[in-house]
């Protein structure tokens, strides 16, 4: 959607290790002992060598990246000792959890892009996180009292806001919007027109479908229009920050307060993730202390 939705995701938790991976993700550096002196570039005939490139990369984040690689190796060694394995389904489940913490798939893709990553890059770097969570999971216990306390302390944020299920067709001018409205009134198909004419690349292939939208998460002008529509109704041309929208509402859900029983599973997962995040940091520190780790970058420095 064209900047209408401004969602602050609930359940937005990413482990310490994932943050480390996403921020430190660059390149795996070549070995210290033998570096090819071949040129990687030339400027007016003057060569820039692999050694120069390597030294520059080390100077601009090499220690942090190496520390990540050391952590990953410690995790791999512990998983082999304990017999912990990770499947593709495990990794996909973790990816789905992260995707679900964003307001839309578009926001998730934008977050990946901001870190210079693709979905495939993220999947490749998820194995260590999932392994670590499996290694530490037996140490985590969540009690009924903890779940009840979390529910009581966070009830306001756990409430379900009023929602509408809507689709839209986004165009640049009111003339285009009025022409589409006339077509719709003459029996035109909303989905087909959205696929053909909507400027919103994130939704046009889905017939303009926006899914369920929370009240309080959108551009005020768009929100006023969409929540004023009854189920099955289509708006007139709505002026937005990007042009004009025609909106169709297909369902409406009133605000509601979930019961403790309804939220127990989600709360337990949230508390588990929080404890795993804390454990992950201390566990890695302990492993580095009791393991023989030879860091040649620090030696070189």
PDB file of C-alpha atoms in Angstrom:
ATOM      1  CA  UNK A   1       0.000   0.000   0.000  1.00  0.00           C
ATOM      2  CA  UNK A   2       1.274   3.507  -0.733  1.00  0.00           C
ATOM      3  CA  UNK A   3       2.317   4.690   2.738  1.00  0.00           C
ATOM      4  CA  UNK A   4      -1.192   4.509   4.239  1.00  0.00           C
ATOM      5  CA  UNK A   5      -0.323   1.976   6.921  1.00  0.00           C
ATOM      6  CA  UNK A   6       1.910   3.031   9.807  1.00  0.00           C
ATOM      7  CA  UNK A   7       1.927  -0.049  12.008  1.00  0.00           C
ATOM      8  CA  UNK A   8       3.809  -0.547  15.259  1.00  0.00           C
ATOM      9  CA  UNK A   9       3.943  -4.370  15.358  1.00  0.00           C
ATOM     10  CA  UNK A  10       2.897  -6.272  18.446  1.00  0.00           C
ATOM     11  CA  UNK A  11       4.997  -9.233  19.486  1.00  0.00           C
ATOM     12  CA  UNK A  12       8.060  -7.605  17.895  1.00  0.00           C
ATOM     13  CA  UNK A  13      10.949  -9.617  19.377  1.00  0.00           C
ATOM     14  CA  UNK A  14      14.116 -10.600  17.600  1.00  0.00           C
ATOM     15  CA  UNK A  15      16.823 -12.428  19.560  1.00  0.00           C
ATOM     16  CA  UNK A  16      20.201 -10.937  20.436  1.00  0.00           C
ATOM     17  CA  UNK A  17      21.852 -13.228  17.939  1.00  0.00           C
ATOM     18  CA  UNK A  18      19.542 -12.257  15.063  1.00  0.00           C
ATOM     19  CA  UNK A  19      20.197  -8.562  15.658  1.00  0.00           C
ATOM     20  CA  UNK A  20      23.932  -9.330  15.678  1.00  0.00           C
ATOM     21  CA  UNK A  21      23.677 -11.265  12.422  1.00  0.00           C
ATOM     22  CA  UNK A  22      21.581  -8.637  10.603  1.00  0.00           C
ATOM     23  CA  UNK A  23      23.800  -5.720  11.647  1.00  0.00           C
ATOM     24  CA  UNK A  24      27.150  -7.503  11.197  1.00  0.00           C
ATOM     25  CA  UNK A  25      26.214  -9.260   7.962  1.00  0.00           C
ATOM     26  CA  UNK A  26      28.916  -8.365   5.380  1.00  0.00           C
ATOM     27  CA  UNK A  27      31.480 -10.789   3.956  1.00  0.00           C
ATOM     28  CA  UNK A  28      33.423 -13.796   5.236  1.00  0.00           C
ATOM     29  CA  UNK A  29      37.017 -12.654   5.206  1.00  0.00           C
ATOM     30  CA  UNK A  30      39.868 -14.642   3.565  1.00  0.00           C
ATOM     31  CA  UNK A  31      42.546 -16.417   5.672  1.00  0.00           C
ATOM     32  CA  UNK A  32      45.240 -14.323   7.327  1.00  0.00           C
ATOM     33  CA  UNK A  33      48.264 -16.381   6.350  1.00  0.00           C
ATOM     34  CA  UNK A  34      47.937 -16.394   2.585  1.00  0.00           C
ATOM     35  CA  UNK A  35      46.182 -13.631   0.662  1.00  0.00           C
ATOM     36  CA  UNK A  36      46.226 -13.406  -3.115  1.00  0.00           C
ATOM     37  CA  UNK A  37      47.909 -10.162  -4.179  1.00  0.00           C
ATOM     38  CA  UNK A  38      45.974 -10.019  -7.452  1.00  0.00           C
ATOM     39  CA  UNK A  39      44.319  -6.707  -8.183  1.00  0.00           C
ATOM     40  CA  UNK A  40      40.605  -6.402  -7.451  1.00  0.00           C
ATOM     41  CA  UNK A  41      40.449  -3.017  -9.188  1.00  0.00           C
ATOM     42  CA  UNK A  42      42.623  -0.496 -11.008  1.00  0.00           C
ATOM     43  CA  UNK A  43      42.393   3.285 -10.918  1.00  0.00           C
ATOM     44  CA  UNK A  44      44.190   4.981 -13.808  1.00  0.00           C
ATOM     45  CA  UNK A  45      46.439   1.946 -14.004  1.00  0.00           C
ATOM     46  CA  UNK A  46      47.168   1.811 -10.242  1.00  0.00           C
ATOM     47  CA  UNK A  47      46.150  -1.521  -8.715  1.00  0.00           C
ATOM     48  CA  UNK A  48      44.057  -1.996  -5.572  1.00  0.00           C
ATOM     49  CA  UNK A  49      44.988  -5.423  -4.229  1.00  0.00           C
ATOM     50  CA  UNK A  50      43.077  -8.057  -2.310  1.00  0.00           C
ATOM     51  CA  UNK A  51      45.296  -7.300   0.687  1.00  0.00           C
ATOM     52  CA  UNK A  52      44.203  -3.664   0.643  1.00  0.00           C
ATOM     53  CA  UNK A  53      40.576  -4.686   0.317  1.00  0.00           C
ATOM     54  CA  UNK A  54      40.913  -7.185   3.164  1.00  0.00           C
ATOM     55  CA  UNK A  55      42.604  -4.664   5.460  1.00  0.00           C
ATOM     56  CA  UNK A  56      39.909  -2.089   4.713  1.00  0.00           C
ATOM     57  CA  UNK A  57      37.121  -4.574   5.486  1.00  0.00           C
ATOM     58  CA  UNK A  58      38.810  -5.634   8.716  1.00  0.00           C
ATOM     59  CA  UNK A  59      39.168  -1.994   9.721  1.00  0.00           C
ATOM     60  CA  UNK A  60      35.499  -1.233   9.042  1.00  0.00           C
ATOM     61  CA  UNK A  61      33.851  -4.021  11.006  1.00  0.00           C
ATOM     62  CA  UNK A  62      36.101  -7.044  10.795  1.00  0.00           C
ATOM     63  CA  UNK A  63      36.319  -7.657  14.558  1.00  0.00           C
ATOM     64  CA  UNK A  64      32.537  -7.582  14.955  1.00  0.00           C
ATOM     65  CA  UNK A  65      32.012  -9.951  12.035  1.00  0.00           C
ATOM     66  CA  UNK A  66      34.729 -12.310  13.254  1.00  0.00           C
ATOM     67  CA  UNK A  67      33.116 -12.327  16.691  1.00  0.00           C
ATOM     68  CA  UNK A  68      29.848 -13.378  15.037  1.00  0.00           C
ATOM     69  CA  UNK A  69      31.626 -16.207  13.206  1.00  0.00           C
ATOM     70  CA  UNK A  70      33.269 -17.339  16.457  1.00  0.00           C
ATOM     71  CA  UNK A  71      29.852 -17.384  18.148  1.00  0.00           C
ATOM     72  CA  UNK A  72      28.400 -19.427  15.297  1.00  0.00           C
ATOM     73  CA  UNK A  73      31.223 -21.963  15.559  1.00  0.00           C
ATOM     74  CA  UNK A  74      30.739 -22.332  19.306  1.00  0.00           C
ATOM     75  CA  UNK A  75      27.031 -22.939  18.705  1.00  0.00           C
ATOM     76  CA  UNK A  76      27.775 -25.511  16.012  1.00  0.00           C
ATOM     77  CA  UNK A  77      30.201 -27.379  18.260  1.00  0.00           C
ATOM     78  CA  UNK A  78      27.723 -27.448  21.154  1.00  0.00           C
ATOM     79  CA  UNK A  79      24.918 -28.662  18.873  1.00  0.00           C
ATOM     80  CA  UNK A  80      27.123 -31.558  17.731  1.00  0.00           C
ATOM     81  CA  UNK A  81      27.890 -32.477  21.344  1.00  0.00           C
ATOM     82  CA  UNK A  82      24.238 -32.397  22.389  1.00  0.00           C
ATOM     83  CA  UNK A  83      22.855 -33.934  19.192  1.00  0.00           C
ATOM     84  CA  UNK A  84      20.662 -30.913  18.438  1.00  0.00           C
ATOM     85  CA  UNK A  85      19.692 -30.586  14.784  1.00  0.00           C
ATOM     86  CA  UNK A  86      17.808 -27.983  12.790  1.00  0.00           C
ATOM     87  CA  UNK A  87      15.453 -28.745   9.908  1.00  0.00           C
ATOM     88  CA  UNK A  88      14.257 -26.533   7.071  1.00  0.00           C
ATOM     89  CA  UNK A  89      10.861 -26.456   8.804  1.00  0.00           C
ATOM     90  CA  UNK A  90      12.494 -25.113  11.975  1.00  0.00           C
ATOM     91  CA  UNK A  91      14.116 -22.288  10.036  1.00  0.00           C
ATOM     92  CA  UNK A  92      10.917 -21.483   8.142  1.00  0.00           C
ATOM     93  CA  UNK A  93       8.974 -21.340  11.418  1.00  0.00           C
ATOM     94  CA  UNK A  94      11.439 -18.795  12.764  1.00  0.00           C
ATOM     95  CA  UNK A  95      11.249 -16.759   9.552  1.00  0.00           C
ATOM     96  CA  UNK A  96       7.438 -16.798   9.728  1.00  0.00           C
ATOM     97  CA  UNK A  97       7.564 -15.537  13.313  1.00  0.00           C
ATOM     98  CA  UNK A  98       9.768 -12.621  12.288  1.00  0.00           C
ATOM     99  CA  UNK A  99       7.560 -11.838   9.285  1.00  0.00           C
ATOM    100  CA  UNK A 100       4.509 -11.861  11.521  1.00  0.00           C
ATOM    101  CA  UNK A 101       6.056  -9.237  13.788  1.00  0.00           C
ATOM    102  CA  UNK A 102       5.795  -6.689  10.954  1.00  0.00           C
ATOM    103  CA  UNK A 103       2.602  -4.982   9.900  1.00  0.00           C
ATOM    104  CA  UNK A 104       2.816  -6.297   6.358  1.00  0.00           C
ATOM    105  CA  UNK A 105       5.049  -8.306   4.057  1.00  0.00           C
ATOM    106  CA  UNK A 106       6.065  -5.033   2.413  1.00  0.00           C
ATOM    107  CA  UNK A 107       7.394  -3.694   5.726  1.00  0.00           C
ATOM    108  CA  UNK A 108       9.285  -6.947   6.289  1.00  0.00           C
ATOM    109  CA  UNK A 109      10.883  -6.759   2.834  1.00  0.00           C
ATOM    110  CA  UNK A 110      11.807  -3.122   3.427  1.00  0.00           C
ATOM    111  CA  UNK A 111      13.513  -4.086   6.706  1.00  0.00           C
ATOM    112  CA  UNK A 112      15.562  -6.743   4.906  1.00  0.00           C
ATOM    113  CA  UNK A 113      16.504  -4.266   2.189  1.00  0.00           C
ATOM    114  CA  UNK A 114      17.629  -1.727   4.778  1.00  0.00           C
ATOM    115  CA  UNK A 115      20.163  -4.304   6.018  1.00  0.00           C
ATOM    116  CA  UNK A 116      21.252  -5.176   2.467  1.00  0.00           C
ATOM    117  CA  UNK A 117      19.741  -8.653   2.760  1.00  0.00           C
ATOM    118  CA  UNK A 118      17.346 -10.873   0.841  1.00  0.00           C
ATOM    119  CA  UNK A 119      15.020 -13.483   2.304  1.00  0.00           C
ATOM    120  CA  UNK A 120      17.468 -16.183   1.192  1.00  0.00           C
ATOM    121  CA  UNK A 121      20.298 -14.361   3.000  1.00  0.00           C
ATOM    122  CA  UNK A 122      18.234 -14.302   6.178  1.00  0.00           C
ATOM    123  CA  UNK A 123      17.422 -18.008   5.910  1.00  0.00           C
ATOM    124  CA  UNK A 124      21.103 -18.870   5.525  1.00  0.00           C
ATOM    125  CA  UNK A 125      21.930 -16.891   8.653  1.00  0.00           C
ATOM    126  CA  UNK A 126      19.050 -18.244  10.743  1.00  0.00           C
ATOM    127  CA  UNK A 127      20.544 -21.674  11.426  1.00  0.00           C
ATOM    128  CA  UNK A 128      22.740 -20.538  14.315  1.00  0.00           C
ATOM    129  CA  UNK A 129      19.869 -18.697  15.999  1.00  0.00           C
ATOM    130  CA  UNK A 130      17.565 -21.713  15.753  1.00  0.00           C
ATOM    131  CA  UNK A 131      20.313 -24.061  16.959  1.00  0.00           C
ATOM    132  CA  UNK A 132      20.991 -21.844  19.966  1.00  0.00           C
ATOM    133  CA  UNK A 133      17.311 -21.664  20.873  1.00  0.00           C
ATOM    134  CA  UNK A 134      17.061 -25.461  20.711  1.00  0.00           C
ATOM    135  CA  UNK A 135      20.182 -25.852  22.851  1.00  0.00           C
ATOM    136  CA  UNK A 136      18.877 -23.466  25.505  1.00  0.00           C
ATOM    137  CA  UNK A 137      15.181 -24.407  25.388  1.00  0.00           C
ATOM    138  CA  UNK A 138      15.457 -27.133  28.095  1.00  0.00           C
ATOM    139  CA  UNK A 139      16.658 -24.448  30.536  1.00  0.00           C
ATOM    140  CA  UNK A 140      13.511 -22.334  30.139  1.00  0.00           C
ATOM    141  CA  UNK A 141      10.417 -22.850  32.280  1.00  0.00           C
ATOM    142  CA  UNK A 142       7.322 -20.649  32.124  1.00  0.00           C
ATOM    143  CA  UNK A 143       4.860 -20.880  35.015  1.00  0.00           C
ATOM    144  CA  UNK A 144       1.112 -20.200  35.029  1.00  0.00           C
ATOM    145  CA  UNK A 145       1.723 -17.350  37.459  1.00  0.00           C
ATOM    146  CA  UNK A 146       4.150 -15.702  35.031  1.00  0.00           C
ATOM    147  CA  UNK A 147       1.617 -15.987  32.216  1.00  0.00           C
ATOM    148  CA  UNK A 148      -1.159 -14.508  34.388  1.00  0.00           C
ATOM    149  CA  UNK A 149       1.063 -11.628  35.490  1.00  0.00           C
ATOM    150  CA  UNK A 150       2.036 -10.826  31.899  1.00  0.00           C
ATOM    151  CA  UNK A 151      -1.636 -10.886  30.878  1.00  0.00           C
ATOM    152  CA  UNK A 152      -2.642  -8.523  33.699  1.00  0.00           C
ATOM    153  CA  UNK A 153       0.284  -6.164  33.138  1.00  0.00           C
ATOM    154  CA  UNK A 154      -0.184  -5.976  29.359  1.00  0.00           C
ATOM    155  CA  UNK A 155      -3.933  -6.333  28.941  1.00  0.00           C
ATOM    156  CA  UNK A 156      -4.350  -2.991  27.213  1.00  0.00           C
ATOM    157  CA  UNK A 157      -1.879  -3.894  24.452  1.00  0.00           C
ATOM    158  CA  UNK A 158      -3.371  -7.386  24.143  1.00  0.00           C
ATOM    159  CA  UNK A 159      -6.811  -6.053  23.304  1.00  0.00           C
ATOM    160  CA  UNK A 160      -7.960  -6.506  19.711  1.00  0.00           C
ATOM    161  CA  UNK A 161      -8.669  -3.133  18.089  1.00  0.00           C
ATOM    162  CA  UNK A 162     -11.554  -2.531  15.729  1.00  0.00           C
ATOM    163  CA  UNK A 163     -10.671  -3.955  12.309  1.00  0.00           C
ATOM    164  CA  UNK A 164     -11.895  -3.831   8.739  1.00  0.00           C
ATOM    165  CA  UNK A 165     -11.015  -6.133   5.882  1.00  0.00           C
ATOM    166  CA  UNK A 166     -10.569  -3.963   2.816  1.00  0.00           C
ATOM    167  CA  UNK A 167      -9.261  -3.684  -0.717  1.00  0.00           C
ATOM    168  CA  UNK A 168      -8.334  -0.565  -2.641  1.00  0.00           C
ATOM    169  CA  UNK A 169      -7.532   0.770  -6.079  1.00  0.00           C
ATOM    170  CA  UNK A 170      -4.936   3.536  -6.029  1.00  0.00           C
ATOM    171  CA  UNK A 171      -4.649   6.019  -8.924  1.00  0.00           C
ATOM    172  CA  UNK A 172      -2.965   9.359  -9.495  1.00  0.00           C
ATOM    173  CA  UNK A 173      -5.893  11.643 -10.362  1.00  0.00           C
ATOM    174  CA  UNK A 174      -9.532  12.182  -9.438  1.00  0.00           C
ATOM    175  CA  UNK A 175     -10.472  11.835 -13.100  1.00  0.00           C
ATOM    176  CA  UNK A 176      -9.061   8.300 -13.152  1.00  0.00           C
ATOM    177  CA  UNK A 177     -10.827   7.475  -9.880  1.00  0.00           C
ATOM    178  CA  UNK A 178     -14.161   8.804 -11.165  1.00  0.00           C
ATOM    179  CA  UNK A 179     -13.818   6.779 -14.375  1.00  0.00           C
ATOM    180  CA  UNK A 180     -13.190   3.605 -12.348  1.00  0.00           C
ATOM    181  CA  UNK A 181     -16.180   4.365 -10.093  1.00  0.00           C
ATOM    182  CA  UNK A 182     -18.372   4.671 -13.154  1.00  0.00           C
ATOM    183  CA  UNK A 183     -17.061   1.342 -14.415  1.00  0.00           C
ATOM    184  CA  UNK A 184     -17.791  -0.293 -11.046  1.00  0.00           C
ATOM    185  CA  UNK A 185     -21.332   1.097 -10.975  1.00  0.00           C
ATOM    186  CA  UNK A 186     -21.874  -0.444 -14.402  1.00  0.00           C
ATOM    187  CA  UNK A 187     -20.894  -3.896 -13.131  1.00  0.00           C
ATOM    188  CA  UNK A 188     -17.111  -3.745 -13.400  1.00  0.00           C
ATOM    189  CA  UNK A 189     -15.135  -6.222 -11.275  1.00  0.00           C
ATOM    190  CA  UNK A 190     -13.203  -4.537  -8.454  1.00  0.00           C
ATOM    191  CA  UNK A 191     -10.486  -7.198  -8.304  1.00  0.00           C
ATOM    192  CA  UNK A 192      -9.876  -7.195 -12.058  1.00  0.00           C
ATOM    193  CA  UNK A 193      -9.713  -3.398 -12.212  1.00  0.00           C
ATOM    194  CA  UNK A 194      -7.277  -3.265  -9.274  1.00  0.00           C
ATOM    195  CA  UNK A 195      -4.973  -5.749 -11.005  1.00  0.00           C
ATOM    196  CA  UNK A 196      -5.062  -3.699 -14.195  1.00  0.00           C
ATOM    197  CA  UNK A 197      -5.004  -0.103 -12.986  1.00  0.00           C
ATOM    198  CA  UNK A 198      -3.929   0.228  -9.341  1.00  0.00           C
ATOM    199  CA  UNK A 199      -0.614   1.976  -8.764  1.00  0.00           C
ATOM    200  CA  UNK A 200      -0.021   0.147  -5.477  1.00  0.00           C
ATOM    201  CA  UNK A 201       2.471  -2.506  -6.540  1.00  0.00           C
ATOM    202  CA  UNK A 202       2.282  -4.194  -3.125  1.00  0.00           C
ATOM    203  CA  UNK A 203      -1.419  -5.056  -3.498  1.00  0.00           C
ATOM    204  CA  UNK A 204      -2.448  -4.826  -7.150  1.00  0.00           C
ATOM    205  CA  UNK A 205      -1.575  -8.445  -7.958  1.00  0.00           C
ATOM    206  CA  UNK A 206      -3.878  -9.469  -5.084  1.00  0.00           C
ATOM    207  CA  UNK A 207      -6.755  -7.455  -6.490  1.00  0.00           C
ATOM    208  CA  UNK A 208      -5.980  -4.579  -4.131  1.00  0.00           C
ATOM    209  CA  UNK A 209      -6.465  -6.715  -1.010  1.00  0.00           C
ATOM    210  CA  UNK A 210      -5.120  -5.107   2.167  1.00  0.00           C
ATOM    211  CA  UNK A 211      -6.240  -7.825   4.584  1.00  0.00           C
ATOM    212  CA  UNK A 212      -7.482  -6.824   8.030  1.00  0.00           C
ATOM    213  CA  UNK A 213      -6.491  -3.333   9.106  1.00  0.00           C
ATOM    214  CA  UNK A 214      -6.348  -2.171  12.725  1.00  0.00           C
ATOM    215  CA  UNK A 215      -7.949   1.091  13.688  1.00  0.00           C
ATOM    216  CA  UNK A 216      -5.257   3.616  14.542  1.00  0.00           C
ATOM    217  CA  UNK A 217      -2.661   2.181  12.175  1.00  0.00           C
ATOM    218  CA  UNK A 218      -3.286   4.150   9.000  1.00  0.00           C
ATOM    219  CA  UNK A 219      -3.151   7.491   7.266  1.00  0.00           C
ATOM    220  CA  UNK A 220      -5.923   9.513   9.018  1.00  0.00           C
ATOM    221  CA  UNK A 221      -7.751  10.433   5.814  1.00  0.00           C
ATOM    222  CA  UNK A 222      -7.765   6.857   4.548  1.00  0.00           C
ATOM    223  CA  UNK A 223      -8.742   5.541   7.988  1.00  0.00           C
ATOM    224  CA  UNK A 224     -11.695   7.894   8.328  1.00  0.00           C
ATOM    225  CA  UNK A 225     -13.005   6.726   4.974  1.00  0.00           C
ATOM    226  CA  UNK A 226     -12.457   2.993   5.406  1.00  0.00           C
ATOM    227  CA  UNK A 227     -13.963   2.750   8.902  1.00  0.00           C
ATOM    228  CA  UNK A 228     -16.998   4.766   7.837  1.00  0.00           C
ATOM    229  CA  UNK A 229     -17.911   2.156   5.213  1.00  0.00           C
ATOM    230  CA  UNK A 230     -20.296  -0.677   5.964  1.00  0.00           C
ATOM    231  CA  UNK A 231     -19.484  -4.268   5.016  1.00  0.00           C
ATOM    232  CA  UNK A 232     -19.832  -4.690   1.259  1.00  0.00           C
ATOM    233  CA  UNK A 233     -19.732  -0.941   0.573  1.00  0.00           C
ATOM    234  CA  UNK A 234     -17.414   0.891  -1.844  1.00  0.00           C
ATOM    235  CA  UNK A 235     -16.218   4.444  -1.249  1.00  0.00           C
ATOM    236  CA  UNK A 236     -16.216   7.432  -3.534  1.00  0.00           C
ATOM    237  CA  UNK A 237     -12.806   8.804  -4.583  1.00  0.00           C
ATOM    238  CA  UNK A 238     -10.746   9.374  -1.419  1.00  0.00           C
ATOM    239  CA  UNK A 239      -7.901  11.928  -1.546  1.00  0.00           C
ATOM    240  CA  UNK A 240      -4.706  10.516  -0.033  1.00  0.00           C
ATOM    241  CA  UNK A 241      -1.075  11.552   0.191  1.00  0.00           C
ATOM    242  CA  UNK A 242      -0.317   9.611  -3.001  1.00  0.00           C
ATOM    243  CA  UNK A 243      -3.336  10.411  -5.140  1.00  0.00           C
ATOM    244  CA  UNK A 244      -6.858   8.991  -4.976  1.00  0.00           C
ATOM    245  CA  UNK A 245      -8.156   5.704  -3.645  1.00  0.00           C
ATOM    246  CA  UNK A 246     -11.335   3.737  -4.146  1.00  0.00           C
ATOM    247  CA  UNK A 247     -11.907   1.497  -1.131  1.00  0.00           C
ATOM    248  CA  UNK A 248     -14.067  -1.583  -0.720  1.00  0.00           C
ATOM    249  CA  UNK A 249     -14.815  -3.102   2.717  1.00  0.00           C
ATOM    250  CA  UNK A 250     -15.579  -6.824   2.882  1.00  0.00           C
ATOM    251  CA  UNK A 251     -15.687  -7.426   6.661  1.00  0.00           C
ATOM    252  CA  UNK A 252     -15.807  -5.540   9.931  1.00  0.00           C
ATOM    253  CA  UNK A 253     -14.716  -6.721  13.399  1.00  0.00           C
ATOM    254  CA  UNK A 254     -15.556  -4.842  16.580  1.00  0.00           C
ATOM    255  CA  UNK A 255     -12.901  -4.202  19.214  1.00  0.00           C
ATOM    256  CA  UNK A 256     -12.635  -7.003  21.757  1.00  0.00           C
ATOM    257  CA  UNK A 257     -10.719  -8.125  24.829  1.00  0.00           C
ATOM    258  CA  UNK A 258      -9.222 -11.633  24.572  1.00  0.00           C
ATOM    259  CA  UNK A 259      -9.416 -13.972  27.543  1.00  0.00           C
ATOM    260  CA  UNK A 260      -6.388 -15.288  29.383  1.00  0.00           C
ATOM    261  CA  UNK A 261      -7.043 -18.707  27.868  1.00  0.00           C
ATOM    262  CA  UNK A 262      -7.071 -17.253  24.353  1.00  0.00           C
ATOM    263  CA  UNK A 263      -3.731 -15.521  24.890  1.00  0.00           C
ATOM    264  CA  UNK A 264      -1.928 -18.165  26.968  1.00  0.00           C
ATOM    265  CA  UNK A 265      -0.095 -19.730  24.011  1.00  0.00           C
ATOM    266  CA  UNK A 266       1.095 -16.371  22.636  1.00  0.00           C
ATOM    267  CA  UNK A 267       2.143 -15.114  26.064  1.00  0.00           C
ATOM    268  CA  UNK A 268       4.058 -18.295  26.803  1.00  0.00           C
ATOM    269  CA  UNK A 269       5.946 -17.940  23.529  1.00  0.00           C
ATOM    270  CA  UNK A 270       6.727 -14.285  24.235  1.00  0.00           C
ATOM    271  CA  UNK A 271       8.051 -15.069  27.725  1.00  0.00           C
ATOM    272  CA  UNK A 272      10.045 -17.992  26.357  1.00  0.00           C
ATOM    273  CA  UNK A 273      11.624 -15.775  23.707  1.00  0.00           C
ATOM    274  CA  UNK A 274      12.499 -13.151  26.308  1.00  0.00           C
ATOM    275  CA  UNK A 275      14.209 -15.700  28.549  1.00  0.00           C
ATOM    276  CA  UNK A 276      16.019 -17.264  25.595  1.00  0.00           C
ATOM    277  CA  UNK A 277      17.299 -13.847  24.546  1.00  0.00           C
ATOM    278  CA  UNK A 278      18.788 -13.260  28.005  1.00  0.00           C
ATOM    279  CA  UNK A 279      20.218 -16.770  28.177  1.00  0.00           C
ATOM    280  CA  UNK A 280      21.755 -16.507  24.702  1.00  0.00           C
ATOM    281  CA  UNK A 281      23.985 -13.592  25.644  1.00  0.00           C
ATOM    282  CA  UNK A 282      25.228 -15.098  28.921  1.00  0.00           C
ATOM    283  CA  UNK A 283      25.659 -18.560  27.367  1.00  0.00           C
ATOM    284  CA  UNK A 284      27.849 -17.218  24.566  1.00  0.00           C
ATOM    285  CA  UNK A 285      29.979 -15.285  27.043  1.00  0.00           C
ATOM    286  CA  UNK A 286      30.432 -18.421  29.146  1.00  0.00           C
ATOM    287  CA  UNK A 287      31.347 -20.518  26.102  1.00  0.00           C
ATOM    288  CA  UNK A 288      33.961 -17.998  24.987  1.00  0.00           C
ATOM    289  CA  UNK A 289      35.452 -17.920  28.486  1.00  0.00           C
ATOM    290  CA  UNK A 290      35.813 -21.686  28.828  1.00  0.00           C
ATOM    291  CA  UNK A 291      36.795 -22.395  25.217  1.00  0.00           C
ATOM    292  CA  UNK A 292      40.141 -21.921  23.531  1.00  0.00           C
ATOM    293  CA  UNK A 293      39.469 -19.044  21.144  1.00  0.00           C
ATOM    294  CA  UNK A 294      42.464 -17.702  19.212  1.00  0.00           C
ATOM    295  CA  UNK A 295      41.529 -14.381  17.696  1.00  0.00           C
ATOM    296  CA  UNK A 296      44.306 -13.421  15.278  1.00  0.00           C
ATOM    297  CA  UNK A 297      42.726 -10.067  14.427  1.00  0.00           C
ATOM    298  CA  UNK A 298      43.195  -8.934  18.029  1.00  0.00           C
ATOM    299  CA  UNK A 299      46.702 -10.407  18.039  1.00  0.00           C
ATOM    300  CA  UNK A 300      47.496  -8.533  14.843  1.00  0.00           C
ATOM    301  CA  UNK A 301      46.100  -5.316  16.253  1.00  0.00           C
TER     302      UNK A 301
END
